[in-house]
Short mmCIF file of C-alpha atoms in Angstrom, two decimals:
data_model
loop_
_atom_site.label_atom_id
_atom_site.label_comp_id
_atom_site.label_asym_id
_atom_site.label_seq_id
_atom_site.Cartn_x
_atom_site.Cartn_y
_atom_site.Cartn_z
CA MET A 372 91.65 101.53 93.60
CA TYR A 373 90.75 104.01 90.87
CA GLU A 374 93.07 106.60 89.36
CA GLN A 375 90.42 109.32 89.60
CA ASP A 376 90.11 108.78 93.36
CA VAL A 377 93.85 108.81 94.02
CA THR A 378 94.51 111.83 91.83
CA TYR A 379 91.61 113.78 93.31
CA THR A 380 92.90 113.14 96.83
CA VAL A 381 96.49 114.04 95.96
CA GLY A 382 95.31 117.18 94.15
CA ALA A 383 93.13 118.24 97.08
CA TYR A 384 96.00 117.77 99.54
CA LEU A 385 98.33 119.71 97.24
CA ALA A 386 95.79 122.53 96.87
CA THR A 387 95.54 122.77 100.66
CA LEU A 388 99.31 122.84 101.10
CA LEU A 389 99.70 125.55 98.47
CA SER A 390 96.76 127.63 99.71
CA GLU A 391 97.99 127.51 103.31
CA ASP A 392 101.45 128.63 102.17
CA GLY A 393 100.21 132.06 101.10
CA ARG A 394 102.83 132.46 98.38
CA PHE A 395 100.68 130.47 95.96
CA GLU A 396 97.26 130.86 94.40
CA VAL A 397 95.52 127.63 93.46
CA GLN A 398 92.81 126.74 90.97
CA LEU A 399 91.50 123.21 90.57
CA SER A 400 89.88 121.91 87.43
CA ARG A 401 88.18 119.30 89.62
CA PRO A 402 87.23 121.06 92.88
CA SER A 403 85.15 118.14 94.19
CA PRO A 404 85.36 114.38 93.68
CA ASP A 405 82.05 114.34 91.83
CA THR A 406 82.93 117.16 89.40
CA ILE A 407 82.31 116.01 85.84
CA LEU A 408 84.22 117.72 83.07
CA GLY A 409 83.07 117.02 79.56
CA THR A 410 81.29 113.96 78.23
CA ASN A 411 84.37 111.91 77.33
CA ASN A 412 88.16 111.96 77.69
CA THR A 413 88.65 114.47 74.85
CA THR A 414 86.10 116.99 76.09
CA SER A 415 87.29 116.55 79.68
CA LEU A 416 90.86 117.41 78.70
CA ALA A 417 89.66 120.37 76.64
CA ALA A 418 87.62 121.68 79.60
CA ARG A 419 90.67 121.51 81.90
CA VAL A 420 92.95 123.25 79.41
CA ASN A 421 90.37 125.92 78.54
CA ALA A 422 89.83 126.65 82.23
CA ALA A 423 93.56 126.97 82.93
CA ASN A 424 94.07 129.21 79.90
CA SER A 425 91.18 131.45 80.97
CA TRP A 426 92.19 131.90 84.65
CA PRO A 427 95.02 132.64 83.52
CA ALA A 428 97.28 130.18 85.32
CA ASP A 429 101.04 130.64 85.49
CA TYR A 430 101.69 126.88 85.63
CA PHE A 431 99.63 123.79 84.89
CA LEU A 432 100.03 120.45 86.67
CA SER A 433 98.15 117.38 85.51
CA ILE A 434 98.28 114.59 88.11
CA HIS A 435 97.92 110.94 87.07
CA CYS A 436 98.66 107.36 88.09
CA ASN A 437 100.37 105.01 85.67
CA ALA A 438 99.64 101.38 84.71
CA ASN A 439 101.46 98.63 82.84
CA ASN A 440 100.71 95.04 81.85
CA ASN A 441 103.94 94.06 83.58
CA PRO A 442 103.34 94.37 87.35
CA ALA A 443 107.09 94.72 87.97
CA ILE A 444 107.18 98.16 86.28
CA ASN A 445 107.14 100.88 88.93
CA GLY A 446 108.17 104.41 89.71
CA THR A 447 107.44 108.08 89.12
CA GLU A 448 107.84 109.99 85.88
CA CYS A 449 106.88 113.30 84.32
CA TYR A 450 106.01 114.39 80.80
CA VAL A 451 106.61 117.77 79.20
CA TYR A 452 106.09 119.31 75.77
CA ASP A 453 109.78 120.24 75.29
CA LEU A 454 112.93 119.02 76.95
CA TYR A 455 115.16 121.61 78.67
CA SER A 456 112.33 124.12 78.82
CA GLU A 457 110.77 125.84 81.83
CA SER A 458 108.34 122.91 82.04
CA TYR A 459 111.25 120.47 82.03
CA TRP A 460 113.00 122.15 84.97
CA LEU A 461 109.70 122.34 86.87
CA ALA A 462 109.13 118.63 86.15
CA GLN A 463 112.64 117.83 87.39
CA ALA A 464 111.97 119.56 90.71
CA ILE A 465 108.59 117.84 91.11
CA LEU A 466 110.01 114.43 90.22
CA THR A 467 112.86 114.86 92.69
CA GLY A 468 110.42 115.94 95.40
CA ILE A 469 108.18 112.90 94.95
CA VAL A 470 111.07 110.42 94.73
CA TYR A 471 112.71 111.94 97.81
CA ARG A 472 109.50 111.94 99.87
CA MET A 473 107.98 108.64 98.70
CA GLY A 474 110.99 106.51 97.82
CA THR A 475 109.61 105.68 94.38
CA LYS A 476 111.92 104.88 91.49
CA ASP A 477 112.98 107.90 89.41
CA ASN A 478 111.86 107.02 85.88
CA GLY A 479 112.85 110.40 84.48
CA ILE A 480 111.26 113.09 82.38
CA TYR A 481 109.96 112.44 78.89
CA GLN A 482 109.07 114.72 76.04
CA ASN A 483 105.61 114.02 74.64
CA PRO A 484 104.20 116.91 72.58
CA SER A 485 101.24 114.75 71.54
CA LEU A 486 99.65 114.91 75.01
CA TYR A 487 96.67 117.27 74.80
CA VAL A 488 97.27 119.06 78.10
CA LEU A 489 100.91 119.72 77.22
CA ARG A 490 100.38 121.02 73.70
CA ASN A 491 97.31 123.17 74.38
CA THR A 492 98.11 125.01 77.60
CA GLN A 493 99.44 128.54 77.28
CA MET A 494 101.71 128.19 80.30
CA PRO A 495 104.45 125.77 81.36
CA ALA A 496 102.74 122.41 81.92
CA VAL A 497 103.81 119.14 83.53
CA LEU A 498 101.97 115.83 83.45
CA VAL A 499 102.96 113.92 86.60
CA GLU A 500 102.63 110.13 86.77
CA LEU A 501 102.77 109.59 90.54
CA ALA A 502 103.35 105.83 90.52
CA TYR A 503 101.97 102.60 89.04
CA LEU A 504 98.57 101.31 90.15
CA THR A 505 99.58 97.94 88.68
CA ASN A 506 102.68 97.52 90.88
CA ALA A 507 101.97 96.21 94.40
CA GLN A 508 104.52 98.44 96.18
CA ASP A 509 103.55 101.58 94.27
CA ALA A 510 99.84 100.85 94.75
CA GLN A 511 100.38 100.46 98.49
CA LYS A 512 102.02 103.90 98.63
CA LEU A 513 99.27 105.46 96.53
CA SER A 514 96.53 104.02 98.71
CA THR A 515 98.10 104.66 102.12
CA ASP A 516 99.96 107.95 101.64
CA PRO A 517 98.36 110.26 99.07
CA TYR A 518 99.41 113.17 101.31
CA GLY A 519 103.03 112.11 100.88
CA PHE A 520 102.73 112.40 97.10
CA ALA A 521 101.13 115.85 97.47
CA PHE A 522 103.88 116.91 99.86
CA GLY A 523 106.50 115.64 97.40
CA ILE A 524 105.03 117.83 94.66
CA TYR A 525 104.83 120.77 97.08
CA TYR A 526 108.45 120.23 98.11
CA GLY A 527 109.43 120.18 94.44
CA LEU A 528 107.58 123.43 93.81
CA LEU A 529 109.32 125.09 96.75
CA ASP A 530 112.67 123.96 95.38
CA TYR A 531 111.84 125.11 91.84
CA PHE A 532 110.87 128.58 93.04
CA GLY A 533 113.76 128.78 95.54
CA LEU A 534 111.35 129.09 98.47
CA GLU A 535 112.52 126.37 100.83
#
């Protein structure tokens, strides 16, 4: 299982949910699984941020899967530039939505202003770590229910915007 495959699938499901809702407009930095952005990690991140800043997007979500040398480490977490900011409250709603829908462990929200996508976007941004590829239970959920993760994010967005 590869992070890029899981995150593409979750992102595509989320884009469909949001587009079908009608209250949301969606832009994807990776509209197809074979989209290549940049020539390395740095230029790929820059391409995503530059695209979002040029759309202009109102919010930026960066979807990832986590990993750890210790296979017992599991759960869902989010990263934001500043704690107790608009991004933080958005992250809280997304985290709650995923944990509620998928039954993953709530690992909380962390401030990390060094993350490129968080410090360079011009809008509230959240980096979502869905679950751990290196934990057997999390990996099972990631491989068998990517739609559930997308729906958890969608549910969190509905809650954040008071649209339930």
